[in-house]
């Protein structure tokens, strides 16, 4: 193994795995730290659910993942975070990055969540989603990590006691030598990037560094730093029964839910009924299997509805109930003969993968920027894990099609 990735959620892990596969690296995505299954690959991506878990747990899991990856030969570690830098003032990005840097002896940590292809850019240290600042993009309404500030430097300064510095676009536009020459003091360096080419230069500047932090875009220029395999595993989809599960309340996902529900069977899951135990897993699985078109089960409500439910039942209690449901449903659906699952939302994706008891995921073709098709190793299941704000309005239909097809 040449490169190791530690992702703080499951959708982010598949996102960056796709980027590395596209760049010519052989990649396996692992669900948690592997205990048995291991493939000899150029890059190993470890999926964690450390974005919103308790801070000490996030640090412990991330350090364990780094040690495992390095024991397999990884020369560099990427700490993969969301391209909207999902976190709170209390963490977990800055603290985990600091712990990893201390572990590996890295004194110059490059930080860039930009992903221009999906509308994420960093300029003057501020994160934009499309033409809006992060805190005006809808992310301010995120139920778990409301992003109310757009300045990445400000966010990090509240999460770590390291010095936070900035590499401005004027420097980035001069290429990797200029970026490298800016790395002087021990610090975390927030780097501007507005074009794919900027990320390629940042990747080149990262050659020889022990770690870096960012969204999947930061890996765009990394494969060129290593001698890697260019062989890709042929994709063979699963044409069987399918279901769409959505637990994201992002603007993009709500539009996708609305689009898909027009011509497909759908069912909204409410917090009141979920916490009252009104949803019977076996009944819903039977209903799903009876449909001729893949049905949609969703809890992607408007932010006001989500907040009301959180105020009434408590944020953790409500979120845990939905995650537990999606995990149980996914397991029962697979047991009943289901073969394709499309999932929207990072926490929901993590719950589904855990429910399927997946150990590793094979990376397939791109469905949308940042979203690959995935095969669950050792099981007859093809899945797609979509971050809330990713994908076209017709993403669900596109994903189902790709999951069921084979390479020509």
CSV table of C-alpha atoms in Angstrom, one decimal:
chain,number,residue,atom,x,y,z
A,1,UNK,CA,0.0,0.0,0.0
A,2,UNK,CA,1.3,3.5,-0.9
A,3,UNK,CA,-1.5,5.8,0.3
A,4,UNK,CA,-3.9,5.5,3.2
A,5,UNK,CA,-7.1,7.5,3.7
A,6,UNK,CA,-9.1,7.9,6.9
A,7,UNK,CA,-12.6,9.2,6.1
A,8,UNK,CA,-14.9,10.6,8.8
A,9,UNK,CA,-18.0,9.1,7.2
A,10,UNK,CA,-19.0,6.4,4.7
A,11,UNK,CA,-20.1,8.6,1.8
A,12,UNK,CA,-16.9,10.6,2.0
A,13,UNK,CA,-14.9,7.4,1.9
A,14,UNK,CA,-16.5,6.2,-1.4
A,15,UNK,CA,-16.2,9.8,-2.8
A,16,UNK,CA,-12.4,9.9,-2.4
A,17,UNK,CA,-12.0,6.2,-3.3
A,18,UNK,CA,-13.6,7.0,-6.7
A,19,UNK,CA,-11.2,10.0,-7.1
A,20,UNK,CA,-8.2,7.7,-6.5
A,21,UNK,CA,-9.5,5.0,-8.8
A,22,UNK,CA,-10.1,7.6,-11.5
A,23,UNK,CA,-6.5,8.7,-11.0
A,24,UNK,CA,-5.2,5.2,-11.7
A,25,UNK,CA,-4.8,3.7,-8.3
A,26,UNK,CA,-6.2,0.3,-7.3
A,27,UNK,CA,-8.4,1.0,-4.3
A,28,UNK,CA,-10.4,-0.9,-1.6
A,29,UNK,CA,-12.7,0.8,0.8
A,30,UNK,CA,-12.8,-0.8,4.2
A,31,UNK,CA,-15.6,-0.5,6.7
A,32,UNK,CA,-13.8,0.3,9.9
A,33,UNK,CA,-10.4,-1.0,10.6
A,34,UNK,CA,-10.0,-4.4,8.9
A,35,UNK,CA,-9.6,-7.4,11.1
A,36,UNK,CA,-9.3,-10.1,8.4
A,37,UNK,CA,-10.1,-9.1,4.8
A,38,UNK,CA,-7.2,-7.3,3.1
A,39,UNK,CA,-6.4,-6.8,-0.6
A,40,UNK,CA,-3.0,-5.7,-1.8
A,41,UNK,CA,-3.9,-2.3,-3.3
A,42,UNK,CA,-2.3,1.0,-4.0
A,43,UNK,CA,-4.7,2.9,-1.7
A,44,UNK,CA,-6.7,1.7,1.3
A,45,UNK,CA,-9.6,3.8,2.4
A,46,UNK,CA,-10.9,3.3,5.9
A,47,UNK,CA,-14.5,4.4,6.5
A,48,UNK,CA,-15.3,5.6,10.0
A,49,UNK,CA,-18.3,7.3,11.6
A,50,UNK,CA,-16.2,9.8,13.4
A,51,UNK,CA,-17.7,13.1,12.1
A,52,UNK,CA,-20.2,13.5,14.9
A,53,UNK,CA,-19.2,10.9,17.4
A,54,UNK,CA,-17.7,11.9,20.8
A,55,UNK,CA,-14.3,13.6,20.3
A,56,UNK,CA,-12.2,11.1,22.3
A,57,UNK,CA,-13.7,8.3,20.3
A,58,UNK,CA,-13.0,10.1,17.0
A,59,UNK,CA,-9.4,10.6,17.9
A,60,UNK,CA,-8.9,7.0,19.1
A,61,UNK,CA,-10.5,5.5,16.0
A,62,UNK,CA,-8.6,7.8,13.6
A,63,UNK,CA,-5.2,7.0,15.3
A,64,UNK,CA,-5.9,3.3,15.2
A,65,UNK,CA,-6.8,3.6,11.5
A,66,UNK,CA,-3.6,5.5,10.8
A,67,UNK,CA,-1.5,2.9,12.6
A,68,UNK,CA,-3.1,0.0,10.6
A,69,UNK,CA,-2.6,1.8,7.2
A,70,UNK,CA,1.0,2.6,8.0
A,71,UNK,CA,1.6,-1.0,9.1
A,72,UNK,CA,0.5,-2.0,5.5
A,73,UNK,CA,3.1,0.4,4.0
A,74,UNK,CA,1.1,3.6,3.5
A,75,UNK,CA,3.6,6.4,3.1
A,76,UNK,CA,1.0,9.2,3.3
A,77,UNK,CA,-2.3,9.6,5.1
A,78,UNK,CA,-5.2,11.8,3.9
A,79,UNK,CA,-7.7,12.7,6.5
A,80,UNK,CA,-10.9,12.9,4.4
A,81,UNK,CA,-13.5,15.4,5.6
A,82,UNK,CA,-16.7,16.7,4.0
A,83,UNK,CA,-16.4,19.3,1.2
A,84,UNK,CA,-18.6,21.5,3.4
A,85,UNK,CA,-16.3,21.0,6.3
A,86,UNK,CA,-19.1,19.5,8.5
A,87,UNK,CA,-18.1,20.0,12.2
A,88,UNK,CA,-19.0,22.1,15.2
A,89,UNK,CA,-16.9,24.5,17.3
A,90,UNK,CA,-16.2,21.5,19.5
A,91,UNK,CA,-14.8,19.3,16.7
A,92,UNK,CA,-14.0,16.9,15.3
A,93,UNK,CA,-11.9,18.0,12.3
A,94,UNK,CA,-9.2,20.1,14.0
A,95,UNK,CA,-8.6,17.9,16.9
A,96,UNK,CA,-8.4,14.7,14.8
A,97,UNK,CA,-6.1,16.4,12.3
A,98,UNK,CA,-3.8,17.6,15.2
A,99,UNK,CA,-3.7,14.1,16.7
A,100,UNK,CA,-2.8,12.5,13.4
A,101,UNK,CA,-0.1,15.1,12.7
A,102,UNK,CA,1.4,14.5,16.1
A,103,UNK,CA,1.2,10.8,15.6
A,104,UNK,CA,3.1,11.0,12.3
A,105,UNK,CA,5.4,13.8,13.1
A,106,UNK,CA,4.0,16.2,10.4
A,107,UNK,CA,4.5,19.9,11.1
A,108,UNK,CA,3.0,21.4,8.0
A,109,UNK,CA,-0.6,20.2,7.5
A,110,UNK,CA,-2.3,21.2,4.2
A,111,UNK,CA,-6.1,21.7,4.6
A,112,UNK,CA,-8.4,22.2,1.6
A,113,UNK,CA,-12.0,21.0,1.3
A,114,UNK,CA,-12.5,22.4,-2.2
A,115,UNK,CA,-14.2,20.3,-4.9
A,116,UNK,CA,-14.9,22.6,-7.9
A,117,UNK,CA,-16.7,19.9,-9.9
A,118,UNK,CA,-19.4,19.8,-7.1
A,119,UNK,CA,-19.4,23.6,-6.6
A,120,UNK,CA,-17.1,23.7,-3.6
A,121,UNK,CA,-14.3,26.3,-3.7
A,122,UNK,CA,-12.1,28.1,-1.2
A,123,UNK,CA,-11.1,31.7,-1.7
A,124,UNK,CA,-9.5,34.0,0.9
A,125,UNK,CA,-9.9,31.1,3.4
A,126,UNK,CA,-13.7,31.1,3.0
A,127,UNK,CA,-15.6,28.1,1.7
A,128,UNK,CA,-18.2,28.6,-1.0
A,129,UNK,CA,-21.0,26.3,-2.2
A,130,UNK,CA,-21.7,27.4,-5.7
A,131,UNK,CA,-21.9,31.2,-5.6
A,132,UNK,CA,-22.9,31.3,-1.9
A,133,UNK,CA,-20.8,31.3,1.2
A,134,UNK,CA,-21.1,28.1,3.3
A,135,UNK,CA,-23.3,29.7,5.9
A,136,UNK,CA,-25.8,30.9,3.3
A,137,UNK,CA,-25.9,27.6,1.3
A,138,UNK,CA,-28.4,25.7,3.4
A,139,UNK,CA,-25.7,24.1,5.4
A,140,UNK,CA,-26.6,26.4,8.3
A,141,UNK,CA,-29.7,24.2,8.7
A,142,UNK,CA,-27.8,20.9,9.0
A,143,UNK,CA,-29.4,19.0,11.9
A,144,UNK,CA,-26.1,17.7,13.3
A,145,UNK,CA,-23.4,20.1,12.2
A,146,UNK,CA,-25.0,23.5,11.3
A,147,UNK,CA,-22.3,25.5,9.5
A,148,UNK,CA,-22.8,29.1,10.5
A,149,UNK,CA,-19.4,30.4,9.6
A,150,UNK,CA,-17.7,30.3,6.2
A,151,UNK,CA,-14.1,31.0,7.2
A,152,UNK,CA,-12.2,27.7,7.5
A,153,UNK,CA,-9.5,29.4,9.5
A,154,UNK,CA,-11.9,30.6,12.1
A,155,UNK,CA,-13.5,27.1,12.4
A,156,UNK,CA,-10.1,25.4,12.8
A,157,UNK,CA,-8.9,28.0,15.3
A,158,UNK,CA,-11.7,26.9,17.7
A,159,UNK,CA,-10.9,23.2,17.3
A,160,UNK,CA,-7.1,23.1,17.7
A,161,UNK,CA,-4.3,24.9,19.5
A,162,UNK,CA,-2.1,24.7,16.4
A,163,UNK,CA,-1.4,27.9,14.5
A,164,UNK,CA,-3.7,28.4,11.5
A,165,UNK,CA,-2.2,30.0,8.4
A,166,UNK,CA,-3.5,30.7,4.9
A,167,UNK,CA,-2.0,30.2,1.5
A,168,UNK,CA,-3.8,32.6,-0.8
A,169,UNK,CA,-4.9,32.0,-4.3
A,170,UNK,CA,-2.2,34.3,-5.7
A,171,UNK,CA,0.3,31.8,-4.4
A,172,UNK,CA,-1.6,28.7,-5.5
A,173,UNK,CA,-2.0,30.0,-9.0
A,174,UNK,CA,1.9,30.0,-9.3
A,175,UNK,CA,2.0,26.3,-8.9
A,176,UNK,CA,3.3,23.6,-6.5
A,177,UNK,CA,6.8,25.2,-6.0
A,178,UNK,CA,5.2,28.4,-4.7
A,179,UNK,CA,2.9,26.4,-2.4
A,180,UNK,CA,5.8,24.4,-1.0
A,181,UNK,CA,7.9,27.5,-0.3
A,182,UNK,CA,5.0,28.8,1.8
A,183,UNK,CA,5.3,26.0,4.3
A,184,UNK,CA,7.6,27.5,6.9
A,185,UNK,CA,6.2,27.5,10.4
A,186,UNK,CA,4.5,24.6,12.2
A,187,UNK,CA,0.9,25.1,11.4
A,188,UNK,CA,-2.2,24.0,9.6
A,189,UNK,CA,-2.4,25.7,6.2
A,190,UNK,CA,-5.8,26.5,4.8
A,191,UNK,CA,-5.3,26.6,1.0
A,192,UNK,CA,-7.4,28.4,-1.6
A,193,UNK,CA,-8.6,26.5,-4.6
A,194,UNK,CA,-11.2,27.4,-7.2
A,195,UNK,CA,-10.3,25.2,-10.2
A,196,UNK,CA,-9.4,21.6,-10.6
A,197,UNK,CA,-5.9,22.6,-11.7
A,198,UNK,CA,-5.4,24.2,-8.3
A,199,UNK,CA,-6.1,20.9,-6.6
A,200,UNK,CA,-3.6,19.2,-9.0
A,201,UNK,CA,-1.0,21.7,-7.9
A,202,UNK,CA,-1.8,21.2,-4.3
A,203,UNK,CA,-1.5,17.4,-4.7
A,204,UNK,CA,1.9,17.9,-6.3
A,205,UNK,CA,3.0,20.1,-3.4
A,206,UNK,CA,1.9,17.4,-1.0
A,207,UNK,CA,4.5,14.9,-2.4
A,208,UNK,CA,6.6,13.7,0.5
A,209,UNK,CA,4.2,15.1,3.1
A,210,UNK,CA,3.1,12.6,5.8
A,211,UNK,CA,-0.5,13.8,5.9
A,212,UNK,CA,-3.0,16.3,4.5
A,213,UNK,CA,-6.6,17.2,5.2
A,214,UNK,CA,-9.4,17.8,2.8
A,215,UNK,CA,-12.4,16.8,0.7
A,216,UNK,CA,-12.0,14.3,-2.1
A,217,UNK,CA,-10.8,17.0,-4.4
A,218,UNK,CA,-7.5,17.2,-2.6
A,219,UNK,CA,-6.7,13.7,-3.9
A,220,UNK,CA,-7.0,14.8,-7.5
A,221,UNK,CA,-3.2,15.3,-7.9
A,222,UNK,CA,-2.0,12.7,-5.4
A,223,UNK,CA,-1.9,9.5,-7.6
A,224,UNK,CA,0.7,11.1,-9.8
A,225,UNK,CA,3.1,11.2,-6.8
A,226,UNK,CA,3.2,7.4,-6.7
A,227,UNK,CA,4.0,4.6,-9.1
A,228,UNK,CA,0.6,2.9,-9.2
A,229,UNK,CA,-1.4,0.3,-11.1
A,230,UNK,CA,-3.7,1.5,-13.8
A,231,UNK,CA,-5.8,-1.7,-13.9
A,232,UNK,CA,-9.5,-1.4,-13.0
A,233,UNK,CA,-11.7,-4.2,-11.9
A,234,UNK,CA,-14.6,-4.8,-14.3
A,235,UNK,CA,-17.9,-3.8,-12.9
A,236,UNK,CA,-20.8,-6.3,-12.8
A,237,UNK,CA,-23.9,-4.9,-11.2
A,238,UNK,CA,-26.8,-6.6,-9.4
A,239,UNK,CA,-30.1,-6.5,-11.4
A,240,UNK,CA,-32.3,-7.7,-8.6
A,241,UNK,CA,-34.8,-6.0,-6.3
A,242,UNK,CA,-34.0,-2.4,-5.2
A,243,UNK,CA,-34.9,0.3,-2.7
A,244,UNK,CA,-34.0,3.9,-2.1
A,245,UNK,CA,-33.4,5.0,1.4
A,246,UNK,CA,-33.0,8.7,2.3
A,247,UNK,CA,-32.2,10.3,5.6
A,248,UNK,CA,-30.8,13.6,4.4
A,249,UNK,CA,-32.6,16.9,4.7
A,250,UNK,CA,-30.2,18.8,2.4
A,251,UNK,CA,-31.6,21.0,-0.3
A,252,UNK,CA,-30.3,18.7,-3.1
A,253,UNK,CA,-31.7,15.5,-1.5
A,254,UNK,CA,-35.1,17.0,-0.9
A,255,UNK,CA,-35.2,17.9,-4.6
A,256,UNK,CA,-34.2,14.4,-5.5
A,257,UNK,CA,-36.9,12.9,-3.2
A,258,UNK,CA,-39.5,15.1,-4.8
A,259,UNK,CA,-38.4,14.2,-8.3
A,260,UNK,CA,-38.3,10.4,-7.7
A,261,UNK,CA,-41.6,10.3,-5.7
A,262,UNK,CA,-43.6,11.6,-8.7
A,263,UNK,CA,-43.4,8.3,-10.6
A,264,UNK,CA,-42.4,5.8,-7.9
A,265,UNK,CA,-43.9,4.3,-4.7
A,266,UNK,CA,-42.7,6.3,-1.7
A,267,UNK,CA,-43.2,6.5,2.0
A,268,UNK,CA,-42.2,9.3,4.4
A,269,UNK,CA,-41.0,8.2,7.8
A,270,UNK,CA,-41.8,10.6,10.6
A,271,UNK,CA,-40.0,11.0,13.9
A,272,UNK,CA,-43.3,10.6,15.9
A,273,UNK,CA,-44.0,7.2,14.4
A,274,UNK,CA,-40.4,6.1,14.4
A,275,UNK,CA,-40.0,6.8,18.1
A,276,UNK,CA,-43.4,5.2,18.8
A,277,UNK,CA,-42.3,2.0,17.2
A,278,UNK,CA,-45.0,2.2,14.5
A,279,UNK,CA,-42.7,1.0,11.7
A,280,UNK,CA,-42.5,-2.8,11.5
A,281,UNK,CA,-39.4,-3.8,9.6
A,282,UNK,CA,-40.7,-7.1,8.2
A,283,UNK,CA,-43.9,-5.4,7.0
A,284,UNK,CA,-42.0,-2.6,5.2
A,285,UNK,CA,-39.6,-5.2,3.6
A,286,UNK,CA,-42.5,-7.2,2.3
A,287,UNK,CA,-44.1,-4.0,0.9
A,288,UNK,CA,-40.8,-3.1,-0.7
A,289,UNK,CA,-40.4,-6.6,-2.3
A,290,UNK,CA,-43.9,-6.4,-3.7
A,291,UNK,CA,-43.3,-3.3,-5.7
A,292,UNK,CA,-42.6,-3.5,-9.4
A,293,UNK,CA,-40.6,-0.2,-9.2
A,294,UNK,CA,-37.9,0.4,-6.6
A,295,UNK,CA,-39.7,2.3,-3.7
A,296,UNK,CA,-38.4,5.2,-1.7
A,297,UNK,CA,-38.4,5.3,2.1
A,298,UNK,CA,-37.4,8.7,3.3
A,299,UNK,CA,-37.1,11.0,6.3
A,300,UNK,CA,-35.8,14.0,4.3
A,301,UNK,CA,-38.1,16.6,5.9
A,302,UNK,CA,-37.8,20.4,5.7
A,303,UNK,CA,-35.3,21.8,8.3
A,304,UNK,CA,-38.2,23.3,10.3
A,305,UNK,CA,-39.8,19.9,10.7
A,306,UNK,CA,-36.5,18.3,11.7
A,307,UNK,CA,-35.8,21.0,14.3
A,308,UNK,CA,-39.3,20.6,15.7
A,309,UNK,CA,-38.8,16.9,16.1
A,310,UNK,CA,-35.4,17.4,17.7
A,311,UNK,CA,-36.8,19.9,20.2
A,312,UNK,CA,-39.6,17.5,21.1
A,313,UNK,CA,-37.7,14.2,21.3
A,314,UNK,CA,-34.0,15.3,21.5
A,315,UNK,CA,-31.5,15.4,18.7
A,316,UNK,CA,-29.6,12.2,19.7
A,317,UNK,CA,-32.7,10.2,20.4
A,318,UNK,CA,-34.3,11.1,17.1
A,319,UNK,CA,-31.1,10.5,15.1
A,320,UNK,CA,-30.3,7.2,16.8
A,321,UNK,CA,-33.8,5.9,16.1
A,322,UNK,CA,-33.6,6.6,12.4
A,323,UNK,CA,-30.1,5.1,12.1
A,324,UNK,CA,-31.2,2.0,14.0
A,325,UNK,CA,-34.2,1.6,11.7
A,326,UNK,CA,-32.2,2.0,8.4
A,327,UNK,CA,-29.6,-0.5,9.6
A,328,UNK,CA,-32.2,-3.1,10.5
A,329,UNK,CA,-34.2,-2.5,7.3
A,330,UNK,CA,-31.1,-2.9,5.1
A,331,UNK,CA,-30.2,-6.2,6.8
A,332,UNK,CA,-33.7,-7.5,6.4
A,333,UNK,CA,-34.0,-6.4,2.8
A,334,UNK,CA,-30.8,-8.2,1.9
A,335,UNK,CA,-32.0,-11.3,3.7
A,336,UNK,CA,-35.3,-11.2,1.8
A,337,UNK,CA,-33.4,-11.2,-1.5
A,338,UNK,CA,-32.9,-7.5,-2.2
A,339,UNK,CA,-29.7,-6.7,-4.1
A,340,UNK,CA,-29.6,-2.9,-4.8
A,341,UNK,CA,-29.7,-0.1,-2.2
A,342,UNK,CA,-29.4,3.6,-3.0
A,343,UNK,CA,-28.7,5.7,0.1
A,344,UNK,CA,-28.8,9.4,0.7
A,345,UNK,CA,-27.1,11.0,3.7
A,346,UNK,CA,-23.8,10.4,5.5
A,347,UNK,CA,-25.2,9.1,8.8
A,348,UNK,CA,-27.9,7.0,6.9
A,349,UNK,CA,-25.2,5.5,4.7
A,350,UNK,CA,-23.1,4.6,7.7
A,351,UNK,CA,-26.1,2.9,9.3
A,352,UNK,CA,-26.9,0.9,6.1
A,353,UNK,CA,-23.3,-0.3,5.7
A,354,UNK,CA,-23.2,-1.4,9.3
A,355,UNK,CA,-26.6,-3.1,8.9
A,356,UNK,CA,-25.2,-5.1,5.9
A,357,UNK,CA,-22.2,-6.1,8.0
A,358,UNK,CA,-20.0,-5.1,5.2
A,359,UNK,CA,-16.2,-5.5,5.7
A,360,UNK,CA,-15.0,-4.0,2.4
A,361,UNK,CA,-16.4,-2.3,-0.7
A,362,UNK,CA,-15.4,-2.7,-4.3
A,363,UNK,CA,-15.3,0.7,-6.1
A,364,UNK,CA,-17.2,0.8,-9.4
A,365,UNK,CA,-18.1,3.4,-12.0
A,366,UNK,CA,-19.1,7.0,-11.3
A,367,UNK,CA,-22.8,7.7,-10.9
A,368,UNK,CA,-22.4,11.4,-10.2
A,369,UNK,CA,-19.4,13.5,-9.3
A,370,UNK,CA,-18.2,12.1,-6.0
A,371,UNK,CA,-20.5,9.1,-5.9
A,372,UNK,CA,-19.4,5.7,-7.2
A,373,UNK,CA,-21.3,2.5,-7.5
A,374,UNK,CA,-20.2,0.0,-4.9
A,375,UNK,CA,-20.2,-3.8,-4.5
A,376,UNK,CA,-20.3,-5.2,-1.0
A,377,UNK,CA,-17.5,-7.8,-1.0
A,378,UNK,CA,-18.7,-11.3,-0.2
A,379,UNK,CA,-22.4,-10.4,-0.6
A,380,UNK,CA,-24.8,-10.1,-3.5
A,381,UNK,CA,-25.4,-6.4,-3.0
A,382,UNK,CA,-24.6,-3.3,-5.0
A,383,UNK,CA,-25.0,0.0,-3.2
A,384,UNK,CA,-24.6,3.8,-3.7
A,385,UNK,CA,-23.8,6.0,-0.8
A,386,UNK,CA,-24.6,9.7,-1.6
A,387,UNK,CA,-23.6,12.7,0.5
A,388,UNK,CA,-26.6,14.9,1.1
A,389,UNK,CA,-25.8,17.7,-1.3
A,390,UNK,CA,-24.4,15.5,-4.1
A,391,UNK,CA,-26.1,14.3,-7.3
A,392,UNK,CA,-28.4,15.5,-10.1
A,393,UNK,CA,-32.2,15.9,-9.5
A,394,UNK,CA,-32.7,12.4,-11.1
A,395,UNK,CA,-29.9,10.8,-9.1
A,396,UNK,CA,-31.9,8.0,-7.6
A,397,UNK,CA,-33.0,6.7,-11.0
A,398,UNK,CA,-29.5,7.1,-12.4
A,399,UNK,CA,-28.0,5.2,-9.5
A,400,UNK,CA,-30.5,2.3,-9.7
A,401,UNK,CA,-29.6,1.9,-13.4
A,402,UNK,CA,-25.8,1.9,-12.9
A,403,UNK,CA,-26.1,-0.5,-9.9
A,404,UNK,CA,-27.9,-3.0,-12.1
A,405,UNK,CA,-25.6,-2.8,-15.2
A,406,UNK,CA,-22.4,-4.5,-16.1
A,407,UNK,CA,-19.4,-3.0,-18.0
A,408,UNK,CA,-19.6,-3.5,-21.7
